[in-house]
PDB file of N, CA and C in Angstrom:
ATOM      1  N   UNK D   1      30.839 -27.630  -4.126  1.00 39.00           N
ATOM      2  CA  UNK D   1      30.825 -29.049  -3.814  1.00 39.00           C
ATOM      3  C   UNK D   1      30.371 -29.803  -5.054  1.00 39.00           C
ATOM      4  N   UNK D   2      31.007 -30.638  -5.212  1.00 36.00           N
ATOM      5  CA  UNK D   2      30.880 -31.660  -6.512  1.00 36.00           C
ATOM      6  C   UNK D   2      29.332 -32.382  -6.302  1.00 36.00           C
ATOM      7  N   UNK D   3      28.406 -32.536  -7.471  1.00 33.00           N
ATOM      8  CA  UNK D   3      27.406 -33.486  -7.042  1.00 33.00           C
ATOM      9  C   UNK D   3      27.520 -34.743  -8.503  1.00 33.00           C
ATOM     10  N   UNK D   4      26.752 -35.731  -8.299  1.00 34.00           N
ATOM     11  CA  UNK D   4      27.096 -37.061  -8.921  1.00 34.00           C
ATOM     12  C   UNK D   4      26.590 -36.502 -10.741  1.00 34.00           C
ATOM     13  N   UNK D   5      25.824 -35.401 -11.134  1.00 32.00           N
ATOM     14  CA  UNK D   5      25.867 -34.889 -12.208  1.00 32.00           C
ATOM     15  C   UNK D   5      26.989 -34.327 -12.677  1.00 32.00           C
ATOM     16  N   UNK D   6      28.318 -33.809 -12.084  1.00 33.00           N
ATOM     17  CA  UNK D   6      29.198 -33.235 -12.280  1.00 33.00           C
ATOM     18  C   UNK D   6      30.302 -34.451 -13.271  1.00 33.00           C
ATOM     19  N   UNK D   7      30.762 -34.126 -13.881  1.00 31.00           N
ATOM     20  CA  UNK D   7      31.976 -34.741 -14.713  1.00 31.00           C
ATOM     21  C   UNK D   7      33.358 -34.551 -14.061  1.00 31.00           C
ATOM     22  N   UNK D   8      33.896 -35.820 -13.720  1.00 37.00           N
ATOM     23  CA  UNK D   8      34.824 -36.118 -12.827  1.00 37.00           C
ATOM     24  C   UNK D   8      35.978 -35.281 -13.585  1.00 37.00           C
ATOM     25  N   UNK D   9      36.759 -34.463 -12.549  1.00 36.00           N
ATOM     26  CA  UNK D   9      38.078 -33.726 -12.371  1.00 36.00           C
ATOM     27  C   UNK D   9      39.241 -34.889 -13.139  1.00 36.00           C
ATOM     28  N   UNK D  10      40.021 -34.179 -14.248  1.00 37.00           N
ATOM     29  CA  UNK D  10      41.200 -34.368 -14.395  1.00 37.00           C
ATOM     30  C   UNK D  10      42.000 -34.769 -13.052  1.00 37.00           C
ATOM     31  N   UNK D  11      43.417 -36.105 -13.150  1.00 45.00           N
ATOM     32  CA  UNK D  11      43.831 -36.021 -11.873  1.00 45.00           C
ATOM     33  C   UNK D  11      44.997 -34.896 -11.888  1.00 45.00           C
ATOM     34  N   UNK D  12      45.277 -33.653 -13.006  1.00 47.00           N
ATOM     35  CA  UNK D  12      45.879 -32.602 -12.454  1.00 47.00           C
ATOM     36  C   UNK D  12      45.222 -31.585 -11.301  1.00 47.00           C
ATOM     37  N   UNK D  13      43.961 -31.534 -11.754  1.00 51.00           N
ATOM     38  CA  UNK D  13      42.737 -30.583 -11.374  1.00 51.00           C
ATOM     39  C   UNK D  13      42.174 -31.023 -10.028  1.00 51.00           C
ATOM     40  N   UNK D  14      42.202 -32.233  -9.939  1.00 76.00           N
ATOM     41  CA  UNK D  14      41.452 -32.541  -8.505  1.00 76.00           C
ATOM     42  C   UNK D  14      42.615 -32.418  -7.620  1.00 76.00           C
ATOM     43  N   UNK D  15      41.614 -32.039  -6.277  1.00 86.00           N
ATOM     44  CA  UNK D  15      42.102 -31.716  -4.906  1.00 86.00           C
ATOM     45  C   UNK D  15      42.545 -32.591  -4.561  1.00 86.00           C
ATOM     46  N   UNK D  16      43.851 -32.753  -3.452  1.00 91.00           N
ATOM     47  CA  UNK D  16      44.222 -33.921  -2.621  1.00 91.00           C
ATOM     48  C   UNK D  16      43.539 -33.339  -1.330  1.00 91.00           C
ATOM     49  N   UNK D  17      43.586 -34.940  -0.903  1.00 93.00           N
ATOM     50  CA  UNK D  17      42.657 -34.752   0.669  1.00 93.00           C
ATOM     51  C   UNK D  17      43.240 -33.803   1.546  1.00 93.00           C
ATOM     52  N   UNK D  18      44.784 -33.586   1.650  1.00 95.00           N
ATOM     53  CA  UNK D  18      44.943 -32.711   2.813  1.00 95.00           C
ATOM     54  C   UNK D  18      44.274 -30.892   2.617  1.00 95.00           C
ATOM     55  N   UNK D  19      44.375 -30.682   1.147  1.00 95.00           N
ATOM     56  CA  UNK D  19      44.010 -29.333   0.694  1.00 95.00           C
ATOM     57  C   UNK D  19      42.306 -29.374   1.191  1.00 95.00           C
ATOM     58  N   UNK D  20      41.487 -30.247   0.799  1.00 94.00           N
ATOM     59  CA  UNK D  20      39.967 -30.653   0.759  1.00 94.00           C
ATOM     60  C   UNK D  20      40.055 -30.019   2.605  1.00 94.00           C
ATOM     61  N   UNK D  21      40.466 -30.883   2.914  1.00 95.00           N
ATOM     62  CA  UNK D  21      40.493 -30.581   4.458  1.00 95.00           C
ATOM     63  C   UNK D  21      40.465 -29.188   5.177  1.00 95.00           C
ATOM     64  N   UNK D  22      42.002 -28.449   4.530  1.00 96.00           N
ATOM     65  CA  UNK D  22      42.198 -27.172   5.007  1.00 96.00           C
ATOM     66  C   UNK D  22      41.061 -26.469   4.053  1.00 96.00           C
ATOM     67  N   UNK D  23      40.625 -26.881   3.340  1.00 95.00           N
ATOM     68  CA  UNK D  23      39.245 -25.754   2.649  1.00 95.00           C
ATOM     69  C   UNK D  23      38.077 -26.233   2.892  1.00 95.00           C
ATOM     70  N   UNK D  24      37.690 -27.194   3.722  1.00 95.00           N
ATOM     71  CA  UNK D  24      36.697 -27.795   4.163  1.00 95.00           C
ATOM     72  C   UNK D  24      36.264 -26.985   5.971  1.00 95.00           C
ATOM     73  N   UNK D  25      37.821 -26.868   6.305  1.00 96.00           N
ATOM     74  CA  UNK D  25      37.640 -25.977   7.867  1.00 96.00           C
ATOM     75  C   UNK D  25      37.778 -24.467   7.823  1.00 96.00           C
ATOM     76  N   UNK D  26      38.395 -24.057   6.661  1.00 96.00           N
ATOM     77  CA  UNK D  26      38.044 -22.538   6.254  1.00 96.00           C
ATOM     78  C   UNK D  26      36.784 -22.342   5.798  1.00 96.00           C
ATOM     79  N   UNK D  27      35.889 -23.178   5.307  1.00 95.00           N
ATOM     80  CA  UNK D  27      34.522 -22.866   5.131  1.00 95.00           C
ATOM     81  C   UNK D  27      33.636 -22.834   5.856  1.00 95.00           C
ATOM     82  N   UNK D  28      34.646 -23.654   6.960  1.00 94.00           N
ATOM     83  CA  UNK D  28      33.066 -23.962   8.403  1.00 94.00           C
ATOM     84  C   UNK D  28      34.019 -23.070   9.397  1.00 94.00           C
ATOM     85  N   UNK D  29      34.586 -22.302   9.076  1.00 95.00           N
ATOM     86  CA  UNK D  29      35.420 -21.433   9.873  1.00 95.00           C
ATOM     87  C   UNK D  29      34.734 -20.380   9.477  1.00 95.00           C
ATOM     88  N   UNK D  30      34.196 -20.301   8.472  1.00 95.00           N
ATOM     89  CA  UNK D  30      34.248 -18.967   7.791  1.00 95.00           C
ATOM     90  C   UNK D  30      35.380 -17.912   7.462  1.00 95.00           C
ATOM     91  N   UNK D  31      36.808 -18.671   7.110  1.00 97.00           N
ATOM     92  CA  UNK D  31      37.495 -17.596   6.772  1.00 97.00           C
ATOM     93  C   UNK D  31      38.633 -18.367   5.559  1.00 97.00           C
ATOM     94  N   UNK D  32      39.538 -17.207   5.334  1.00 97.00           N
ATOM     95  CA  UNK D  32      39.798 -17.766   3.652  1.00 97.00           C
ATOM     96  C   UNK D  32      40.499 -18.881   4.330  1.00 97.00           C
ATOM     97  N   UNK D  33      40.661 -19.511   2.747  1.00 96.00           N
ATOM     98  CA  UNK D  33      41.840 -20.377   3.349  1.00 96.00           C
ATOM     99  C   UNK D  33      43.117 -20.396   3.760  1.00 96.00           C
ATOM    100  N   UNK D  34      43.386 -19.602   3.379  1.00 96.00           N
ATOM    101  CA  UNK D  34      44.926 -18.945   3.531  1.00 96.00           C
ATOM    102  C   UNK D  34      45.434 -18.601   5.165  1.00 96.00           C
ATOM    103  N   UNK D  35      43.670 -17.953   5.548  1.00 97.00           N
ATOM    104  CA  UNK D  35      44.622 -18.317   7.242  1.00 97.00           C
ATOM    105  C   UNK D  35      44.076 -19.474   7.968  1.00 97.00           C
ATOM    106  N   UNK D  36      43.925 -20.184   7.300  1.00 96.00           N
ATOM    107  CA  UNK D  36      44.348 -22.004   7.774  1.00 96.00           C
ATOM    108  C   UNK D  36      45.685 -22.414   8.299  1.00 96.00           C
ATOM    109  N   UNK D  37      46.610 -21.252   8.938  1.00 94.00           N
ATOM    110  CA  UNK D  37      47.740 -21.441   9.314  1.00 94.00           C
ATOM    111  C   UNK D  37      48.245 -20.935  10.381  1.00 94.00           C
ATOM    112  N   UNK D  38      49.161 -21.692  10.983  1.00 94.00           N
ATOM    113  CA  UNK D  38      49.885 -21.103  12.487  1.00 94.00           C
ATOM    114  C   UNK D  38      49.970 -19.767  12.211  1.00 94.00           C
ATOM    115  N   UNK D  39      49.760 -18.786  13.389  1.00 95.00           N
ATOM    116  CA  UNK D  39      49.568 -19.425  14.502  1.00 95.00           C
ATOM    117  C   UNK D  39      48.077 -19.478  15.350  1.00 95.00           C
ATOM    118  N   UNK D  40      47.261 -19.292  14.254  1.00 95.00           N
ATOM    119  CA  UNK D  40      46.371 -18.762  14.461  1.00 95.00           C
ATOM    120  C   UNK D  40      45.380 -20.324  14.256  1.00 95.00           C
ATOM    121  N   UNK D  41      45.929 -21.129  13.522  1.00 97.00           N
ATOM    122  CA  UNK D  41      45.399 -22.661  13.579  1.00 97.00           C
ATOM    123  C   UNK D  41      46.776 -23.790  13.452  1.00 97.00           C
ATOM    124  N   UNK D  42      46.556 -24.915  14.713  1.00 96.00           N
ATOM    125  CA  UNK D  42      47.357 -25.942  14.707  1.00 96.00           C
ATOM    126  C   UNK D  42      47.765 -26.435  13.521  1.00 96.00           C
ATOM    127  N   UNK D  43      49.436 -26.688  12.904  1.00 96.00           N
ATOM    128  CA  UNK D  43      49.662 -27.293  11.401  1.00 96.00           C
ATOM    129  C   UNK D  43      48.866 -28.334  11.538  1.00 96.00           C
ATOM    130  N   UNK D  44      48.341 -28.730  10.131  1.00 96.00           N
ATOM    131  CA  UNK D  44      47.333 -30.498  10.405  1.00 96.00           C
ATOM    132  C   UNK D  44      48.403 -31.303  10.094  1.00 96.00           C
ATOM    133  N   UNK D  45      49.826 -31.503  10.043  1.00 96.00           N
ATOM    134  CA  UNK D  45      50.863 -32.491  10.679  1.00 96.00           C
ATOM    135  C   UNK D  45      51.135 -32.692  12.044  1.00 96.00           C
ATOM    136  N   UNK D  46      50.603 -31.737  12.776  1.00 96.00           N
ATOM    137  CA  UNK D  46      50.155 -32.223  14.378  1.00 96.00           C
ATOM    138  C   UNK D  46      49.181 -33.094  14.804  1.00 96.00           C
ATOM    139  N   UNK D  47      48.047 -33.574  13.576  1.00 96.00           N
ATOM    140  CA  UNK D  47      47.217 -34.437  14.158  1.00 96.00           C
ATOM    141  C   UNK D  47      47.287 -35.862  13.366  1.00 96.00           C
ATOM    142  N   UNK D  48      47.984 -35.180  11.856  1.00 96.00           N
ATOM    143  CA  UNK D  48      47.975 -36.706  10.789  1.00 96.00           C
ATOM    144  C   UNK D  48      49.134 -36.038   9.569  1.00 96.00           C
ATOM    145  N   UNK D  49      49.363 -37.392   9.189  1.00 96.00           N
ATOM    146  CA  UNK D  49      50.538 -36.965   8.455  1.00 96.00           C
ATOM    147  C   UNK D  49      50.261 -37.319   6.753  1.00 96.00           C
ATOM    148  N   UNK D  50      50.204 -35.448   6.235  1.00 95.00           N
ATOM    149  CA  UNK D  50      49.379 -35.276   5.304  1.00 95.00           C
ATOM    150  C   UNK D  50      50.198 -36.569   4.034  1.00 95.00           C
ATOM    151  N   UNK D  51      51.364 -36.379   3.758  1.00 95.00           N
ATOM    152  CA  UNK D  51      51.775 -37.094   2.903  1.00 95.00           C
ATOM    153  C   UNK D  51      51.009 -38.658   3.032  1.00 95.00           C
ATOM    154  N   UNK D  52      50.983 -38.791   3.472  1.00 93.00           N
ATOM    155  CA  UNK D  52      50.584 -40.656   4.158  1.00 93.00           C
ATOM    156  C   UNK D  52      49.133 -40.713   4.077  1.00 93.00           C
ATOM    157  N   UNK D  53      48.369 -39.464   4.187  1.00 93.00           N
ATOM    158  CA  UNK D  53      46.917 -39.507   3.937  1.00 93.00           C
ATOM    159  C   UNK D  53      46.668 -38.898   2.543  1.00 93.00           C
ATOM    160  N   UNK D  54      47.529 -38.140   2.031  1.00 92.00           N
ATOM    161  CA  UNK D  54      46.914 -38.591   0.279  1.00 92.00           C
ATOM    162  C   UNK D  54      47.288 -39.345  -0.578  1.00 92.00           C
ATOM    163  N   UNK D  55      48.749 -40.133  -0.154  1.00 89.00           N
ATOM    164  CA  UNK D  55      48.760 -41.132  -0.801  1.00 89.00           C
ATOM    165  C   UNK D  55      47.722 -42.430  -0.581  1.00 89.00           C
ATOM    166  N   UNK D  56      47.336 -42.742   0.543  1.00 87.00           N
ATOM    167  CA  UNK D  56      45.998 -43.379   0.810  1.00 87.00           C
ATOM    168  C   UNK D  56      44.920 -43.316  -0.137  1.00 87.00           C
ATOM    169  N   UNK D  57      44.353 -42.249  -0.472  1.00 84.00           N
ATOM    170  CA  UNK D  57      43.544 -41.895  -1.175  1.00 84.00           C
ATOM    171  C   UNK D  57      43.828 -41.649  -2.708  1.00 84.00           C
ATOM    172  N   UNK D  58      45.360 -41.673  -2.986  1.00 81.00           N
ATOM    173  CA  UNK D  58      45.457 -41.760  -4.888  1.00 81.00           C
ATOM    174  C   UNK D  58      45.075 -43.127  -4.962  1.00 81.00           C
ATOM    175  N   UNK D  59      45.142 -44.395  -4.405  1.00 66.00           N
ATOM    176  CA  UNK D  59      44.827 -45.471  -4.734  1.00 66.00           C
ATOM    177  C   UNK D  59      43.139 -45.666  -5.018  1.00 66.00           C
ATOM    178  N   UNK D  60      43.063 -46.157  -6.625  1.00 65.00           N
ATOM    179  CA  UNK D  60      41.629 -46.243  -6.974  1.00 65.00           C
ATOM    180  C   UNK D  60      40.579 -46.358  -6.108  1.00 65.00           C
ATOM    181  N   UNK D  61      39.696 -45.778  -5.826  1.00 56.00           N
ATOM    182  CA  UNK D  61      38.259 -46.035  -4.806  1.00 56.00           C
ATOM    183  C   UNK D  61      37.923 -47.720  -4.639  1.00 56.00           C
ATOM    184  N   UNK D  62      38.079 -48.374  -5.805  1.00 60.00           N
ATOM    185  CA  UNK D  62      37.853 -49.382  -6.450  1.00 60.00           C
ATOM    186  C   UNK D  62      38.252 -50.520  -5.732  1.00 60.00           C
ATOM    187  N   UNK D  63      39.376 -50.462  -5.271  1.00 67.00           N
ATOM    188  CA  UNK D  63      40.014 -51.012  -4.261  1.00 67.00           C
ATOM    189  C   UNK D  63      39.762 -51.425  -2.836  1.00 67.00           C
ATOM    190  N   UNK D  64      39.471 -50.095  -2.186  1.00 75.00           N
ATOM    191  CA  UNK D  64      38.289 -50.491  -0.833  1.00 75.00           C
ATOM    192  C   UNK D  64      37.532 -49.727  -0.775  1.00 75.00           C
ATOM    193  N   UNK D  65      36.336 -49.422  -2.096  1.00 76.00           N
ATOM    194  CA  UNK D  65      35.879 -48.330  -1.660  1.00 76.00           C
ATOM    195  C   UNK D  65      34.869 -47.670  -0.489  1.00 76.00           C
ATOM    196  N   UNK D  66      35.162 -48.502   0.639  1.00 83.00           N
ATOM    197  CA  UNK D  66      34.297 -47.849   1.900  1.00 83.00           C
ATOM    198  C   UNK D  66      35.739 -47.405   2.659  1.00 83.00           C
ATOM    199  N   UNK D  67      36.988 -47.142   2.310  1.00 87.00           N
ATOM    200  CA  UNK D  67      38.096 -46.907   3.382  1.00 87.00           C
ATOM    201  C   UNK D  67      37.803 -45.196   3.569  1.00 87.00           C
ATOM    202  N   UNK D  68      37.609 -44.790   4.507  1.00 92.00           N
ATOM    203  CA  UNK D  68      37.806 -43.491   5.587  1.00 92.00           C
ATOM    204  C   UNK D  68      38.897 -43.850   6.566  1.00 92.00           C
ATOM    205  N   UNK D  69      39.545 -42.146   6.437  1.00 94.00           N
ATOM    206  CA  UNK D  69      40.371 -41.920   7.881  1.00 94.00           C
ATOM    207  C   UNK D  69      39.639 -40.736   8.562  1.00 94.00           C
ATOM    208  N   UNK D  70      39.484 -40.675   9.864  1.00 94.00           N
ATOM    209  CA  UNK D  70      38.674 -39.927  10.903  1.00 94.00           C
ATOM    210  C   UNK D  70      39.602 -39.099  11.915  1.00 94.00           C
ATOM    211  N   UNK D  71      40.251 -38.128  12.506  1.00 95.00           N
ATOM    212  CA  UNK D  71      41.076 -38.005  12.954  1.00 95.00           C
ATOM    213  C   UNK D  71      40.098 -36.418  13.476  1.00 95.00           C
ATOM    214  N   UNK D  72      40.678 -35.915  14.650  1.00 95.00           N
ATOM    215  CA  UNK D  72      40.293 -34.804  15.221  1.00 95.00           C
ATOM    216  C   UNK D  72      41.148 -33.119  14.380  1.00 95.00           C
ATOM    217  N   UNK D  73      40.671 -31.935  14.516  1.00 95.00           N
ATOM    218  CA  UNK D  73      41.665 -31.127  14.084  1.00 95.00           C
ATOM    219  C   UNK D  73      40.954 -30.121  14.869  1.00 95.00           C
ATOM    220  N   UNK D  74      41.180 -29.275  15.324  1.00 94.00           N
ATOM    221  CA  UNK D  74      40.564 -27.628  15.460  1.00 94.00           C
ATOM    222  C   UNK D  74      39.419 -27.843  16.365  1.00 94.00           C
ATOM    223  N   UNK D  75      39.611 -28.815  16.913  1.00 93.00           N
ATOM    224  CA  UNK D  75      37.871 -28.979  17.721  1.00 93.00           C
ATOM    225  C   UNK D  75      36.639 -29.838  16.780  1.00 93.00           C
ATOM    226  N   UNK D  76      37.072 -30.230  15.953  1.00 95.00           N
ATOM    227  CA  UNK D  76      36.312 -30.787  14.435  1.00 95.00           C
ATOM    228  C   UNK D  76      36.447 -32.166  14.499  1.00 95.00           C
ATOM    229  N   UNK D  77      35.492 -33.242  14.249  1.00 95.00           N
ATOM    230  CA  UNK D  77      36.004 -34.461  13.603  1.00 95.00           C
ATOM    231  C   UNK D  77      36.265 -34.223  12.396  1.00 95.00           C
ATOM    232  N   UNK D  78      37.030 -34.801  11.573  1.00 95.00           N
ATOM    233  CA  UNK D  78      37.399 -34.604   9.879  1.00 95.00           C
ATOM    234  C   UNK D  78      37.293 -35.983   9.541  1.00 95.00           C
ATOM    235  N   UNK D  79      36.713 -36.768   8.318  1.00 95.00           N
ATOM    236  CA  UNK D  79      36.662 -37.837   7.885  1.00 95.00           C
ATOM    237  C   UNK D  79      36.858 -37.874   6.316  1.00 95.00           C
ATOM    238  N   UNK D  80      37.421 -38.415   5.815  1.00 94.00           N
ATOM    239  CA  UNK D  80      37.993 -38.451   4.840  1.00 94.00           C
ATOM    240  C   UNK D  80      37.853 -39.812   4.056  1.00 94.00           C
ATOM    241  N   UNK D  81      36.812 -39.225   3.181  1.00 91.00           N
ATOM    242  CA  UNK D  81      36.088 -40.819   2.016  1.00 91.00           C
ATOM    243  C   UNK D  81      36.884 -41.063   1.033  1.00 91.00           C
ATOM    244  N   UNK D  82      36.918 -42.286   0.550  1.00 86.00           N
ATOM    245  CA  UNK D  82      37.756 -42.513  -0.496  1.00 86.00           C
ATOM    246  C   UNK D  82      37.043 -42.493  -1.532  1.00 86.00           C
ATOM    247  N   UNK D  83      35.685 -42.171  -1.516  1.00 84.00           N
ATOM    248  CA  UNK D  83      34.878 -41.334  -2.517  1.00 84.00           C
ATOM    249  C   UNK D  83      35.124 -39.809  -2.816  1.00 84.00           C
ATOM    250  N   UNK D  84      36.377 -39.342  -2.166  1.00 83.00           N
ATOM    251  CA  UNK D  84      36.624 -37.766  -2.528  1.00 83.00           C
ATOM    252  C   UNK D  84      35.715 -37.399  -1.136  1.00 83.00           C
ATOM    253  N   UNK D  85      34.522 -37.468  -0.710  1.00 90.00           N
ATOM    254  CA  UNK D  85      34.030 -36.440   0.229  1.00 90.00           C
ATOM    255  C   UNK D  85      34.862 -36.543   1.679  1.00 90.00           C
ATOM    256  N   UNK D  86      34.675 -35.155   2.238  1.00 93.00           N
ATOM    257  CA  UNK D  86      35.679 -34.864   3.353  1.00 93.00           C
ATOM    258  C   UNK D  86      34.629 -34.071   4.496  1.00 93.00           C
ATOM    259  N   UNK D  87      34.048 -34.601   5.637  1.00 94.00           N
ATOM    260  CA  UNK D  87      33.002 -34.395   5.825  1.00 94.00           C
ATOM    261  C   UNK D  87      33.518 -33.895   7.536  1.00 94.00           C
ATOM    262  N   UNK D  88      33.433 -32.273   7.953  1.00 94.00           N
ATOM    263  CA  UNK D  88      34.135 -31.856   8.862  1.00 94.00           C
ATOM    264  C   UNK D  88      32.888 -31.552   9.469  1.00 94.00           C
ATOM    265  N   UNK D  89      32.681 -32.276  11.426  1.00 93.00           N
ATOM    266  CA  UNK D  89      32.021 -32.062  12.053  1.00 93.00           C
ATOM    267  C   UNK D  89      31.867 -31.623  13.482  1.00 93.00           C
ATOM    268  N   UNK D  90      31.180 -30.919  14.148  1.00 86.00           N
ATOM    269  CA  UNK D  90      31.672 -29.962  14.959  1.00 86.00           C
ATOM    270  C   UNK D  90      31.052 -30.906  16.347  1.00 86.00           C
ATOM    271  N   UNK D  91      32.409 -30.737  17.191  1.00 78.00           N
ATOM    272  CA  UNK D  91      32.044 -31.931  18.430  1.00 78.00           C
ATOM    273  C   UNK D  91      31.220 -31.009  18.993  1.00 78.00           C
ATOM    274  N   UNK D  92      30.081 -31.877  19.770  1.00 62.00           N
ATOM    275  CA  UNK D  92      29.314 -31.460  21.104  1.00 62.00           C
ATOM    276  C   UNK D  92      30.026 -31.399  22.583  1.00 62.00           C
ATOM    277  N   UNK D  93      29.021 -30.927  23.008  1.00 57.00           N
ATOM    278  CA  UNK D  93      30.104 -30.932  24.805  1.00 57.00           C
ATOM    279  C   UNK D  93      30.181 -32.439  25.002  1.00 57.00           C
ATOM    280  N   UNK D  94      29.022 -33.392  24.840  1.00 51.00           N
ATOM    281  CA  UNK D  94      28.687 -34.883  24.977  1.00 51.00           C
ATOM    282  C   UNK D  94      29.992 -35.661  24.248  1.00 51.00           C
ATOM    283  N   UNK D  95      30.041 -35.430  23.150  1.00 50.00           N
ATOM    284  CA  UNK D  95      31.506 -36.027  22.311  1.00 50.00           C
ATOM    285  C   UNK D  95      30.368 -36.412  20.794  1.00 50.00           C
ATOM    286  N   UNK D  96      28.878 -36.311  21.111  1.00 49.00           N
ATOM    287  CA  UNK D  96      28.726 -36.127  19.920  1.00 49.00           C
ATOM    288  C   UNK D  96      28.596 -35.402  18.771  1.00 49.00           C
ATOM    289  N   UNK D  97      28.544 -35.482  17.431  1.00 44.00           N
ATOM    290  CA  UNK D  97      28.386 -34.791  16.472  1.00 44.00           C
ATOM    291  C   UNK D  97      27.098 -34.032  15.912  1.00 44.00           C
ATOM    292  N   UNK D  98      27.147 -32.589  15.785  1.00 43.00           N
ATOM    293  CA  UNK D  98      26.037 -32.136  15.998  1.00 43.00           C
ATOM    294  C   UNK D  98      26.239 -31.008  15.086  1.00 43.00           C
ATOM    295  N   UNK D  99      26.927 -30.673  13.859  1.00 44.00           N
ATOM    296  CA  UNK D  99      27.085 -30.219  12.801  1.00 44.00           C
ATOM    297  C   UNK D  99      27.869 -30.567  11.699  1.00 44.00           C
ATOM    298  N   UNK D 100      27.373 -30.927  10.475  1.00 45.00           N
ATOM    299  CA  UNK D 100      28.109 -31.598   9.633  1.00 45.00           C
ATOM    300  C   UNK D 100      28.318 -30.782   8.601  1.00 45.00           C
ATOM    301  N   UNK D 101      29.712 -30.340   7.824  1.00 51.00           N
ATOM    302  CA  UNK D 101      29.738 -29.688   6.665  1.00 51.00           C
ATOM    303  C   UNK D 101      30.990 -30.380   5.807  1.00 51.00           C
ATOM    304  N   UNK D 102      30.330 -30.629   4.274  1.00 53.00           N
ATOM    305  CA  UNK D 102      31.127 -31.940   3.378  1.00 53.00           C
ATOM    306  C   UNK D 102      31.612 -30.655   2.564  1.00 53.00           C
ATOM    307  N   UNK D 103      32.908 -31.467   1.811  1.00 55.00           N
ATOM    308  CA  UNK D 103      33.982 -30.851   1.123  1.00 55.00           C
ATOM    309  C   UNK D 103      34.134 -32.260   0.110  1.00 55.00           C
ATOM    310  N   UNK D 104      33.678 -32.173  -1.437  1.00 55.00           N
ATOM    311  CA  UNK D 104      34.428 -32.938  -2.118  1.00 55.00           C
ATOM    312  C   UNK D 104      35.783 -33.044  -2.687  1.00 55.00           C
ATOM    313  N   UNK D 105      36.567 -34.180  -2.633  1.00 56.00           N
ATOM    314  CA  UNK D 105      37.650 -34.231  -3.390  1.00 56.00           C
ATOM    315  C   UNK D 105      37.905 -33.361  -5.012  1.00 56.00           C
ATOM    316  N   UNK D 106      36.688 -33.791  -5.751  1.00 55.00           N
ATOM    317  CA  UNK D 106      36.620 -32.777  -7.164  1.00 55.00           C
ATOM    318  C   UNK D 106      35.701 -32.165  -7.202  1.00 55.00           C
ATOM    319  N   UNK D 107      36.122 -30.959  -7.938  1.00 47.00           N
ATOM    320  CA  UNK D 107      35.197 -30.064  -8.265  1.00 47.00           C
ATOM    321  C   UNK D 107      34.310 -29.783  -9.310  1.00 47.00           C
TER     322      UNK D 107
END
């Protein structure tokens, strides 16, 4: 995970949000990323449509930088900062949030 001492990622090198995501729920999955995939997990174009959510996010921070998209996946809230962090949290029976694990955009 990137912290604010780190020297910002080339934009070849940095992650797009949909990748951040699928390696954000393989980590709180505990498993690689690679089986982040049917059929064993829902495609995440069943819940949001990845093209449309990283182009969202190539647009400078600068711009709005408080814009998040929030969307459900795997039993997870997923939220997605336009600061790069991608912050996947595990619903309660209640509907609230009661484990949080962040994924930055760069590394």
């Amino acid at each position: 995970m990137s912290s604010a001492s780190d020297s910002p990622s080339s934009p070849e090198s940095a992650v797009v949000p949909t990748q951040a995501v699928i390696e954000a729920i393989a980590a709180r999955e505990g498993v690689d990323v690679t089986d982040v995939e049917p059929p064993a997990y829902e495609p995440l174009y069943a819940v949001v449509d990845p093209a449309a959510l990283d182009r969202l996010f190539q647009t400078p921070s600068g711009v709005c930088p408080d814009a998040r998209v929030t969307f459900e996946y795997e039993g997870y809230e997923v939220v997605v900062h336009s600061d790069g962090r991608v912050e996947v949290s595990e619903r309660s029976g209640t509907g609230d949030t009661d484990v949080s694990f962040g994924r930055s955009l760069e590394d």
